[in-house]
């Protein structure tokens, strides 16, 4: 563990905004969500049906690397260069759980899970409550995991549907 000061949820950090801490293989990481204007895509396919090997529940970077250029959601994240960083990736399902737990804006169904103003309903960085977001975690040859920010549901979706994408990066802390 290094001496990096842990910022508040939603505070600018590492090219984006601090989204929380999580452990990957026993190592504590800061999870950083990309700025919405640069790091979110409105409607991309995960990819075509077929097995890819992107099955990690915790390591979105490994999953994203496993997906080739014919996987638009992962390619969008891999191609990003934000804040001097080029290790942006599509979050794994457990990483997406951290985003949902710490950055869910308020809506008619749930109270806000975040105190970060920019991520509250109507904020410049807020997740789109009425939309589903891809994760990098594959379920099967035809399906990948997705995240809802309204009720917090995680389920699977057909890979060739178009859904939202929000890039993240991680760094040991």
Coordinates of N, CA, C and O in Angstrom, one line a residue:
X1 N 0.9 -1.2 0.0 CA 0.0 0.0 0.0 C 0.9 1.2 0.0 O 1.9 1.3 0.7
X2 N 0.5 2.2 -0.8 CA 1.3 3.4 -0.8 C 0.7 4.5 0.0 O -0.3 4.3 0.7
X3 N 1.3 5.7 0.0 CA 0.9 6.8 0.9 C -0.1 7.8 0.2 O -0.3 8.9 0.7
X4 N -0.7 7.4 -0.9 CA -1.6 8.2 -1.6 C -2.8 8.5 -0.7 O -3.4 7.6 -0.1
X5 N -3.2 9.8 -0.6 CA -4.3 10.2 0.1 C -5.6 9.7 -0.6 O -5.7 9.9 -1.8
X6 N -6.5 9.1 0.2 CA -7.7 8.6 -0.4 C -8.7 9.8 -0.5 O -9.0 10.4 0.5
X7 N -9.1 10.2 -1.7 CA -10.0 11.3 -1.9 C -11.5 10.9 -1.5 O -11.8 9.8 -1.2
X8 N -12.3 11.9 -1.4 CA -13.7 11.7 -1.2 C -14.4 11.2 -2.4 O -13.9 11.4 -3.6
X9 N -15.4 10.4 -2.3 CA -16.2 9.9 -3.4 C -16.6 11.1 -4.3 O -17.1 12.1 -3.8
X10 N -16.3 11.0 -5.6 CA -16.7 12.0 -6.6 C -15.7 13.1 -6.8 O -15.9 14.0 -7.6
X11 N -14.6 13.1 -6.0 CA -13.6 14.1 -6.1 C -12.7 13.8 -7.3 O -12.4 12.7 -7.6
X12 N -12.3 14.9 -8.0 CA -11.3 14.6 -9.2 C -10.1 13.9 -8.7 O -9.5 14.2 -7.6
X13 N -9.7 12.9 -9.5 CA -8.6 12.0 -9.1 C -8.2 11.2 -10.3 O -9.0 10.6 -11.0
X14 N -6.9 11.1 -10.6 CA -6.4 10.2 -11.6 C -7.0 10.3 -13.0 O -7.2 9.3 -13.6
X15 N -7.3 11.5 -13.4 CA -7.8 11.7 -14.8 C -9.3 11.6 -14.8 O -9.9 11.8 -15.9
X16 N -10.0 11.3 -13.7 CA -11.4 11.2 -13.7 C -11.9 11.6 -12.3 O -11.5 12.6 -11.7
X17 N -12.8 10.7 -11.7 CA -13.4 11.0 -10.4 C -13.3 9.7 -9.6 O -13.6 8.6 -10.1
X18 N -12.9 9.9 -8.3 CA -12.7 8.8 -7.4 C -14.1 8.2 -7.2 O -15.1 8.9 -6.8
X19 N -14.2 6.8 -7.4 CA -15.5 6.1 -7.3 C -15.5 5.2 -6.1 O -16.6 4.7 -5.7
X20 N -14.4 4.9 -5.5 CA -14.4 4.1 -4.3 C -13.2 3.1 -4.4 O -12.4 3.1 -5.3
X21 N -13.1 2.3 -3.3 CA -12.0 1.3 -3.2 C -12.6 -0.1 -3.4 O -13.7 -0.3 -3.1
X22 N -11.7 -0.9 -4.0 CA -12.1 -2.3 -4.1 C -10.8 -3.1 -4.1 O -9.7 -2.6 -4.3
X23 N -10.9 -4.4 -3.8 CA -9.8 -5.3 -3.8 C -9.8 -6.2 -5.0 O -10.8 -6.8 -5.4
X24 N -8.6 -6.3 -5.6 CA -8.5 -7.2 -6.7 C -7.3 -8.1 -6.4 O -6.1 -7.6 -6.3
X25 N -7.5 -9.4 -6.2 CA -6.5 -10.4 -5.9 C -5.7 -9.9 -4.6 O -4.4 -10.0 -4.6
X26 N -6.4 -9.4 -3.6 CA -5.7 -9.0 -2.4 C -5.1 -7.6 -2.4 O -4.5 -7.2 -1.4
X27 N -5.1 -6.9 -3.5 CA -4.5 -5.6 -3.6 C -5.6 -4.6 -3.7 O -6.6 -4.6 -4.5
X28 N -5.5 -3.6 -2.8 CA -6.5 -2.5 -2.7 C -6.2 -1.5 -3.9 O -5.1 -1.1 -4.2
X29 N -7.3 -1.2 -4.6 CA -7.3 -0.3 -5.7 C -8.3 0.9 -5.5 O -9.3 0.7 -4.9
X30 N -7.9 2.0 -6.1 CA -8.8 3.1 -6.3 C -9.5 2.9 -7.6 O -8.8 2.6 -8.6
X31 N -10.8 3.0 -7.6 CA -11.6 2.9 -8.9 C -11.9 4.3 -9.3 O -12.4 5.2 -8.5
X32 N -11.6 4.6 -10.6 CA -11.7 6.0 -11.1 C -12.7 5.9 -12.3 O -12.4 5.2 -13.2
X33 N -13.7 6.7 -12.3 CA -14.7 6.8 -13.4 C -14.3 7.9 -14.3 O -14.0 9.0 -13.8
X34 N -14.4 7.7 -15.6 CA -14.0 8.7 -16.5 C -15.0 9.9 -16.5 O -16.2 9.7 -16.2
X35 N -14.6 11.1 -16.9 CA -15.5 12.2 -17.0 C -16.6 11.8 -18.1 O -16.2 11.2 -19.1
X36 N -17.8 12.1 -17.8 CA -18.9 11.7 -18.7 C -18.7 12.2 -20.1 O -19.0 11.5 -21.1
X37 N -18.3 13.5 -20.3 CA -18.2 14.1 -21.6 C -17.3 13.3 -22.5 O -17.5 13.2 -23.7
X38 N -16.2 12.8 -21.9 CA -15.2 12.1 -22.7 C -15.3 10.6 -22.6 O -15.0 9.9 -23.6
X39 N -15.7 10.1 -21.5 CA -15.6 8.7 -21.2 C -16.9 7.9 -21.2 O -17.0 6.8 -20.7
X40 N -18.0 8.5 -21.7 CA -19.3 7.8 -21.8 C -19.7 7.8 -23.3 O -19.7 8.8 -23.9
X41 N -20.2 6.6 -23.7 CA -20.8 6.5 -25.0 C -22.2 6.2 -24.9 O -22.6 5.4 -24.0
X42 N -23.0 6.8 -25.7 CA -24.5 6.6 -25.6 C -25.1 5.3 -26.0 O -26.1 4.9 -25.4
X43 N -24.5 4.7 -27.0 CA -25.2 3.5 -27.5 C -24.2 2.6 -28.3 O -23.9 3.0 -29.5
X44 N -23.6 1.6 -27.7 CA -22.6 0.8 -28.4 C -23.0 -0.7 -28.1 O -23.5 -1.0 -27.0
X45 N -22.7 -1.5 -29.0 CA -22.8 -3.0 -28.8 C -21.6 -3.5 -28.0 O -20.5 -2.9 -28.1
X46 N -21.9 -4.5 -27.2 CA -20.8 -5.2 -26.5 C -19.9 -5.9 -27.5 O -18.7 -5.8 -27.5
X47 N -20.6 -6.6 -28.5 CA -19.9 -7.3 -29.5 C -20.8 -8.4 -30.1 O -22.0 -8.4 -29.8
X48 N -20.2 -9.2 -30.9 CA -21.0 -10.3 -31.6 C -21.1 -11.4 -30.6 O -20.3 -11.6 -29.7
X49 N -22.0 -12.3 -30.9 CA -22.2 -13.5 -30.0 C -21.0 -14.4 -30.3 O -20.4 -14.5 -31.4
X50 N -20.6 -15.2 -29.3 CA -19.5 -16.1 -29.3 C -18.6 -15.9 -28.1 O -18.6 -14.9 -27.4
X51 N -18.0 -17.0 -27.7 CA -17.1 -17.0 -26.4 C -15.9 -16.1 -26.7 O -15.3 -16.1 -27.7
X52 N -15.6 -15.3 -25.6 CA -14.4 -14.4 -25.7 C -13.4 -14.7 -24.6 O -12.2 -14.3 -24.7
X53 N -13.8 -15.3 -23.5 CA -12.9 -15.5 -22.4 C -12.9 -14.4 -21.4 O -12.1 -14.4 -20.4
X54 N -13.7 -13.3 -21.6 CA -13.7 -12.2 -20.7 C -14.7 -12.5 -19.6 O -15.8 -11.9 -19.5
X55 N -14.3 -13.4 -18.7 CA -15.1 -13.9 -17.6 C -14.8 -13.4 -16.2 O -15.4 -13.8 -15.3
X56 N -13.8 -12.5 -16.1 CA -13.4 -12.0 -14.7 C -14.6 -11.2 -14.2 O -15.1 -10.3 -14.8
X57 N -14.9 -11.5 -12.9 CA -15.9 -10.7 -12.2 C -15.3 -9.4 -11.6 O -16.0 -8.5 -11.3
X58 N -13.9 -9.4 -11.5 CA -13.2 -8.3 -10.8 C -12.3 -7.5 -11.6 O -12.0 -6.3 -11.3
X59 N -11.8 -8.0 -12.7 CA -10.7 -7.4 -13.4 C -11.2 -6.9 -14.8 O -11.0 -7.6 -15.8
X60 N -11.7 -5.7 -14.9 CA -12.2 -5.2 -16.1 C -11.1 -4.9 -17.1 O -11.3 -5.0 -18.3
X61 N -9.9 -4.6 -16.7 CA -8.8 -4.3 -17.6 C -8.5 -5.6 -18.3 O -8.3 -5.6 -19.5
X62 N -8.4 -6.7 -17.6 CA -8.1 -8.0 -18.3 C -9.2 -8.4 -19.2 O -8.9 -8.8 -20.4
X63 N -10.4 -8.2 -18.8 CA -11.5 -8.5 -19.7 C -11.5 -7.6 -21.0 O -11.6 -8.1 -22.1
X64 N -11.2 -6.3 -20.8 CA -11.2 -5.4 -21.9 C -10.1 -5.8 -22.9 O -10.2 -5.7 -24.1
X65 N -8.9 -6.2 -22.3 CA -7.8 -6.6 -23.2 C -8.1 -7.9 -23.9 O -7.6 -8.1 -25.1
X66 N -8.9 -8.7 -23.3 CA -9.3 -10.0 -24.0 C -10.2 -9.8 -25.2 O -10.3 -10.6 -26.0
X67 N -10.9 -8.7 -25.2 CA -11.9 -8.4 -26.2 C -11.2 -7.7 -27.4 O -10.5 -6.7 -27.2
X68 N -11.3 -8.1 -28.6 CA -10.7 -7.5 -29.7 C -11.4 -6.3 -30.2 O -12.3 -5.8 -29.6
X69 N -10.9 -5.8 -31.3 CA -11.4 -4.5 -31.9 C -12.9 -4.7 -32.4 O -13.5 -3.7 -32.7
X70 N -13.3 -6.0 -32.5 CA -14.7 -6.2 -33.0 C -15.7 -6.2 -31.8 O -16.8 -6.6 -32.0
X71 N -15.3 -5.6 -30.7 CA -16.1 -5.5 -29.5 C -16.2 -4.0 -29.2 O -15.3 -3.4 -28.5
X72 N -17.2 -3.3 -29.8 CA -17.2 -1.8 -29.8 C -17.2 -1.2 -28.4 O -16.5 -0.2 -28.2
X73 N -17.8 -1.7 -27.4 CA -17.8 -1.1 -26.0 C -16.4 -1.1 -25.4 O -16.0 -0.1 -24.9
X74 N -15.7 -2.3 -25.6 CA -14.4 -2.4 -25.0 C -13.4 -1.5 -25.8 O -12.5 -0.8 -25.3
X75 N -13.5 -1.5 -27.2 CA -12.7 -0.7 -28.0 C -12.8 0.8 -27.7 O -11.8 1.5 -27.6
X76 N -14.0 1.3 -27.4 CA -14.2 2.7 -27.1 C -13.4 3.0 -25.8 O -12.7 4.0 -25.8
X77 N -13.5 2.2 -24.8 CA -12.7 2.4 -23.6 C -11.2 2.3 -23.8 O -10.5 3.2 -23.3
X78 N -10.8 1.3 -24.5 CA -9.3 1.1 -24.8 C -8.7 2.3 -25.5 O -7.6 2.7 -25.3
X79 N -9.5 2.9 -26.4 CA -9.0 4.0 -27.2 C -9.0 5.4 -26.5 O -8.4 6.3 -27.1
X80 N -9.5 5.5 -25.3 CA -9.5 6.7 -24.6 C -8.2 7.2 -24.1 O -7.4 6.4 -23.7
X81 N -7.9 8.5 -24.2 CA -6.7 9.1 -23.6 C -7.3 10.3 -22.9 O -7.6 11.4 -23.5
X82 N -7.4 10.2 -21.5 CA -8.0 11.2 -20.7 C -7.1 11.5 -19.6 O -6.6 10.6 -18.9
X83 N -6.8 12.8 -19.3 CA -6.0 13.2 -18.2 C -4.6 12.6 -18.2 O -4.0 12.5 -17.1
X84 N -4.1 12.3 -19.4 CA -2.8 11.8 -19.5 C -2.7 10.3 -19.2 O -1.6 9.7 -19.2
X85 N -3.9 9.6 -19.1 CA -3.9 8.2 -18.9 C -4.5 7.4 -20.1 O -5.4 7.9 -20.7
X86 N -3.9 6.3 -20.4 CA -4.4 5.5 -21.5 C -4.8 4.0 -21.1 O -4.9 3.2 -21.9
X87 N -5.1 3.8 -19.8 CA -5.5 2.5 -19.3 C -6.9 2.4 -18.9 O -7.3 1.7 -18.1
X88 N -7.8 3.2 -19.6 CA -9.2 3.1 -19.4 C -9.8 1.8 -19.9 O -9.3 1.3 -20.9
X89 N -10.8 1.3 -19.3 CA -11.3 0.0 -19.6 C -12.8 0.0 -19.3 O -13.3 0.8 -18.5
X90 N -13.5 -1.0 -19.8 CA -14.9 -1.3 -19.5 C -14.9 -2.1 -18.1 O -14.2 -3.0 -17.9
X91 N -15.7 -1.6 -17.2 CA -15.7 -2.2 -15.8 C -16.2 -3.6 -15.8 O -17.1 -4.0 -16.5
X92 N -15.5 -4.5 -15.0 CA -16.1 -5.8 -14.7 C -17.3 -5.6 -13.8 O -17.5 -4.5 -13.2
X93 N -18.1 -6.7 -13.7 CA -19.3 -6.6 -13.0 C -19.1 -6.1 -11.5 O -19.9 -5.3 -11.0
X94 N -18.1 -6.6 -10.8 CA -17.9 -6.2 -9.4 C -17.4 -4.7 -9.3 O -17.8 -4.0 -8.4
X95 N -16.6 -4.3 -10.3 CA -16.2 -2.9 -10.4 C -17.5 -2.0 -10.6 O -17.6 -0.9 -10.0
X96 N -18.4 -2.4 -11.4 CA -19.6 -1.7 -11.7 C -20.5 -1.6 -10.4 O -21.1 -0.6 -10.2
X97 N -20.4 -2.6 -9.6 CA -21.1 -2.6 -8.3 C -20.6 -1.5 -7.4 O -21.4 -0.8 -6.7
X98 N -19.3 -1.2 -7.5 CA -18.8 -0.1 -6.7 C -19.3 1.3 -7.2 O -19.7 2.1 -6.4
X99 N -19.4 1.4 -8.5 CA -19.9 2.6 -9.1 C -21.4 2.8 -8.7 O -21.8 3.9 -8.3
X100 N -22.1 1.7 -8.8 CA -23.6 1.8 -8.4 C -23.7 2.2 -6.9 O -24.5 3.0 -6.6
X101 N -23.0 1.5 -6.1 CA -23.1 1.7 -4.7 C -22.7 3.1 -4.2 O -23.4 3.7 -3.3
X102 N -21.7 3.7 -4.9 CA -21.2 5.0 -4.5 C -21.7 6.2 -5.3 O -21.6 7.4 -4.8
X103 N -22.2 6.0 -6.5 CA -22.5 7.1 -7.4 C -23.9 7.1 -8.0 O -24.1 7.8 -9.0
X104 N -24.8 6.4 -7.4 CA -26.2 6.4 -7.9 C -26.8 7.7 -7.6 O -26.9 8.1 -6.5
X105 N -27.3 8.4 -8.7 CA -28.1 9.6 -8.4 C -29.5 9.2 -7.9 O -30.0 8.1 -8.1
X106 N -30.2 10.2 -7.3 CA -31.5 10.0 -6.8 C -32.5 10.0 -8.0 O -32.3 10.6 -9.0
X107 N -33.5 9.2 -7.9 CA -34.6 9.2 -8.8 C -35.9 8.9 -8.1 O -35.9 8.9 -6.9
X108 N -37.0 8.7 -8.8 CA -38.3 8.4 -8.2 C -38.3 7.1 -7.4 O -39.2 6.9 -6.5
X109 N -37.4 6.2 -7.7 CA -37.4 4.9 -7.1 C -36.5 4.7 -5.9 O -36.8 4.0 -5.0
X110 N -35.4 5.4 -5.9 CA -34.4 5.3 -4.8 C -33.8 6.6 -4.4 O -33.7 7.5 -5.2
X111 N -33.5 6.7 -3.1 CA -32.8 8.0 -2.7 C -31.3 8.0 -3.3 O -30.8 6.9 -3.6
X112 N -30.7 9.1 -3.3 CA -29.4 9.2 -3.8 C -28.4 8.4 -3.0 O -28.5 8.4 -1.8
X113 N -27.5 7.7 -3.6 CA -26.5 6.9 -2.9 C -25.2 7.8 -2.9 O -24.2 7.3 -2.3
X114 N -25.2 8.9 -3.5 CA -24.0 9.7 -3.6 C -24.2 11.1 -2.9 O -25.3 11.6 -2.9
X115 N -23.1 11.6 -2.3 CA -23.2 12.9 -1.8 C -22.4 13.9 -2.7 O -22.3 15.1 -2.5
X116 N -21.8 13.3 -3.8 CA -21.0 14.1 -4.7 C -21.9 14.9 -5.6 O -22.7 14.3 -6.4
X117 N -21.9 16.2 -5.6 CA -22.8 17.0 -6.3 C -22.8 16.7 -7.8 O -23.9 16.6 -8.4
X118 N -21.7 16.5 -8.4 CA -21.6 16.3 -9.9 C -22.3 15.0 -10.3 O -22.7 14.9 -11.4
X119 N -22.5 14.1 -9.4 CA -23.1 12.8 -9.7 C -24.5 12.7 -9.3 O -25.2 11.7 -9.5
X120 N -25.0 13.7 -8.6 CA -26.5 13.7 -8.2 C -27.3 13.9 -9.5 O -26.8 14.4 -10.5
X121 N -28.6 13.6 -9.4 CA -29.5 13.8 -10.5 C -29.4 15.1 -11.1 O -29.4 16.2 -10.5
X122 N -29.2 15.2 -12.4 CA -29.0 16.4 -13.2 C -27.6 16.9 -13.2 O -27.3 17.9 -13.8
X123 N -26.7 16.3 -12.4 CA -25.3 16.7 -12.4 C -24.5 16.4 -13.6 O -24.9 15.5 -14.4
X124 N -23.5 17.1 -13.9 CA -22.7 16.9 -15.1 C -22.1 15.5 -15.3 O -21.8 15.1 -16.4
X125 N -21.9 14.8 -14.2 CA -21.2 13.5 -14.2 C -22.2 12.4 -13.9 O -21.8 11.2 -13.9
X126 N -23.5 12.7 -13.6 CA -24.4 11.7 -13.2 C -24.6 10.5 -14.2 O -24.7 10.8 -15.4
X127 N -24.7 9.3 -13.7 CA -25.1 8.2 -14.5 C -26.5 8.4 -14.9 O -27.4 8.9 -14.2
X128 N -26.9 7.9 -16.1 CA -28.2 8.0 -16.7 C -29.1 6.9 -16.0 O -29.0 5.7 -16.4
X129 N -30.0 7.3 -15.1 CA -30.8 6.4 -14.4 C -31.6 5.5 -15.2 O -31.8 4.3 -14.9
X130 N -32.1 6.0 -16.3 CA -33.1 5.2 -17.1 C -32.4 4.3 -18.1 O -33.1 3.7 -19.0
X131 N -31.1 4.2 -18.1 CA -30.3 3.4 -19.1 C -29.5 2.3 -18.4 O -29.2 2.4 -17.2
X132 N -29.3 1.3 -19.2 CA -28.4 0.1 -18.8 C -27.0 0.4 -19.3 O -26.8 0.9 -20.3
X133 N -26.0 -0.1 -18.5 CA -24.6 0.1 -18.8 C -24.0 -1.3 -19.0 O -24.2 -2.2 -18.1
X134 N -23.2 -1.4 -20.0 CA -22.4 -2.7 -20.2 C -21.3 -2.8 -19.1 O -20.7 -1.9 -18.7
X135 N -21.0 -4.1 -18.7 CA -19.8 -4.4 -18.0 C -19.0 -5.2 -19.0 O -19.4 -5.5 -20.1
X136 N -17.7 -5.5 -18.6 CA -16.8 -6.3 -19.5 C -17.0 -7.7 -19.2 O -16.3 -8.5 -19.9
X137 N -17.8 -8.1 -18.3 CA -17.9 -9.5 -17.9 C -18.9 -10.3 -18.7 O -20.1 -10.0 -18.8
X138 N -18.4 -11.3 -19.4 CA -19.2 -12.1 -20.3 C -20.0 -13.2 -19.4 O -19.4 -13.7 -18.4
X139 N -21.2 -13.4 -19.8 CA -22.0 -14.5 -19.1 C -21.9 -15.8 -19.9 O -21.7 -16.9 -19.4
X140 N -22.0 -15.7 -21.2 CA -22.0 -16.9 -22.1 C -21.7 -16.4 -23.5 O -21.4 -15.2 -23.7
X141 N -21.7 -17.3 -24.4 CA -21.4 -16.9 -25.8 C -22.4 -15.8 -26.4 O -22.0 -15.1 -27.2
X142 N -23.6 -15.8 -25.8 CA -24.5 -14.8 -26.4 C -24.8 -13.6 -25.5 O -25.5 -12.7 -25.9
X143 N -24.4 -13.7 -24.2 CA -24.8 -12.7 -23.2 C -23.6 -12.1 -22.4 O -22.6 -12.8 -22.2
X144 N -23.7 -10.8 -22.0 CA -22.8 -10.2 -21.1 C -23.6 -9.5 -20.0 O -24.8 -9.2 -20.2
X145 N -22.9 -9.3 -18.9 CA -23.6 -8.6 -17.7 C -23.8 -7.1 -18.0 O -22.9 -6.5 -18.6
X146 N -24.9 -6.6 -17.4 CA -25.2 -5.2 -17.5 C -25.6 -4.7 -16.2 O -26.0 -5.5 -15.3
X147 N -25.6 -3.3 -16.0 CA -25.9 -2.7 -14.7 C -27.0 -1.6 -14.9 O -26.9 -0.8 -15.8
X148 N -28.0 -1.6 -14.0 CA -29.0 -0.6 -14.0 C -28.7 0.3 -12.8 O -28.3 -0.2 -11.7
X149 N -28.8 1.6 -12.9 CA -28.5 2.5 -11.8 C -29.8 3.0 -11.1 O -29.7 3.7 -10.1
X150 N -31.0 2.6 -11.5 CA -32.2 3.0 -10.9 C -32.5 2.1 -9.7 O -32.4 2.5 -8.5
X151 N -32.8 0.8 -10.0 CA -33.0 -0.1 -8.9 C -31.8 -0.9 -8.5 O -31.8 -1.6 -7.5
X152 N -30.7 -0.7 -9.2 CA -29.5 -1.4 -8.9 C -29.4 -2.8 -9.5 O -28.5 -3.6 -9.1
X153 N -30.3 -3.2 -10.4 CA -30.2 -4.5 -10.9 C -29.0 -4.8 -11.7 O -28.5 -3.9 -12.4
X154 N -28.5 -6.1 -11.7 CA -27.5 -6.6 -12.6 C -28.2 -7.8 -13.2 O -28.7 -8.6 -12.5
X155 N -28.1 -7.8 -14.5 CA -28.6 -9.0 -15.3 C -27.8 -9.1 -16.5 O -26.7 -8.5 -16.7
X156 N -28.2 -10.0 -17.4 CA -27.5 -10.2 -18.6 C -28.3 -9.6 -19.8 O -29.5 -9.5 -19.7
X157 N -27.6 -9.3 -20.9 CA -28.2 -8.8 -22.1 C -27.5 -9.4 -23.3 O -26.3 -9.8 -23.2
X158 N -28.3 -9.5 -24.4 CA -27.7 -10.0 -25.6 C -26.6 -9.1 -26.1 O -26.7 -7.9 -26.1
X159 N -25.4 -9.7 -26.4 CA -24.2 -8.9 -26.7 C -24.4 -7.9 -27.9 O -23.7 -6.9 -27.9
X160 N -25.3 -8.2 -28.8 CA -25.4 -7.3 -30.0 C -26.4 -6.2 -29.8 O -26.7 -5.6 -30.8
X161 N -26.9 -6.0 -28.6 CA -27.8 -4.9 -28.3 C -26.9 -3.7 -28.1 O -25.7 -3.8 -27.7
X162 N -27.4 -2.5 -28.2 CA -26.6 -1.3 -28.0 C -27.1 -0.7 -26.7 O -28.3 -0.4 -26.5
X163 N -26.1 -0.5 -25.8 CA -26.3 0.1 -24.5 C -25.3 1.1 -24.1 O -24.3 1.3 -24.9
X164 N -25.4 1.8 -23.0 CA -24.4 2.8 -22.5 C -23.1 2.2 -22.1 O -23.1 1.0 -21.7
X165 N -22.1 2.9 -22.2 CA -20.7 2.5 -21.8 C -20.1 3.7 -21.0 O -20.2 4.8 -21.4
X166 N -19.5 3.4 -19.9 CA -18.8 4.4 -19.1 C -17.4 3.8 -18.7 O -17.4 2.8 -18.0
X167 N -16.4 4.4 -19.1 CA -15.0 3.9 -18.9 C -14.6 4.1 -17.4 O -15.0 5.1 -16.8
X168 N -13.7 3.3 -17.0 CA -13.0 3.4 -15.7 C -11.5 3.1 -15.9 O -11.1 2.6 -16.9
X169 N -10.8 3.4 -14.8 CA -9.4 2.9 -14.7 C -9.3 2.6 -13.2 O -10.1 2.9 -12.4
X170 N -8.2 1.9 -12.9 CA -7.9 1.6 -11.5 C -6.4 1.8 -11.2 O -5.6 1.9 -12.1
X171 N -6.1 2.1 -10.0 CA -4.7 2.2 -9.6 C -4.6 1.7 -8.1 O -5.4 1.9 -7.3
X172 N -3.5 0.9 -7.9 CA -3.2 0.4 -6.5 C -3.1 1.6 -5.6 O -2.6 2.7 -5.9
X173 N -3.7 1.5 -4.4 CA -3.6 2.6 -3.4 C -3.5 2.1 -2.0 O -3.9 1.0 -1.7

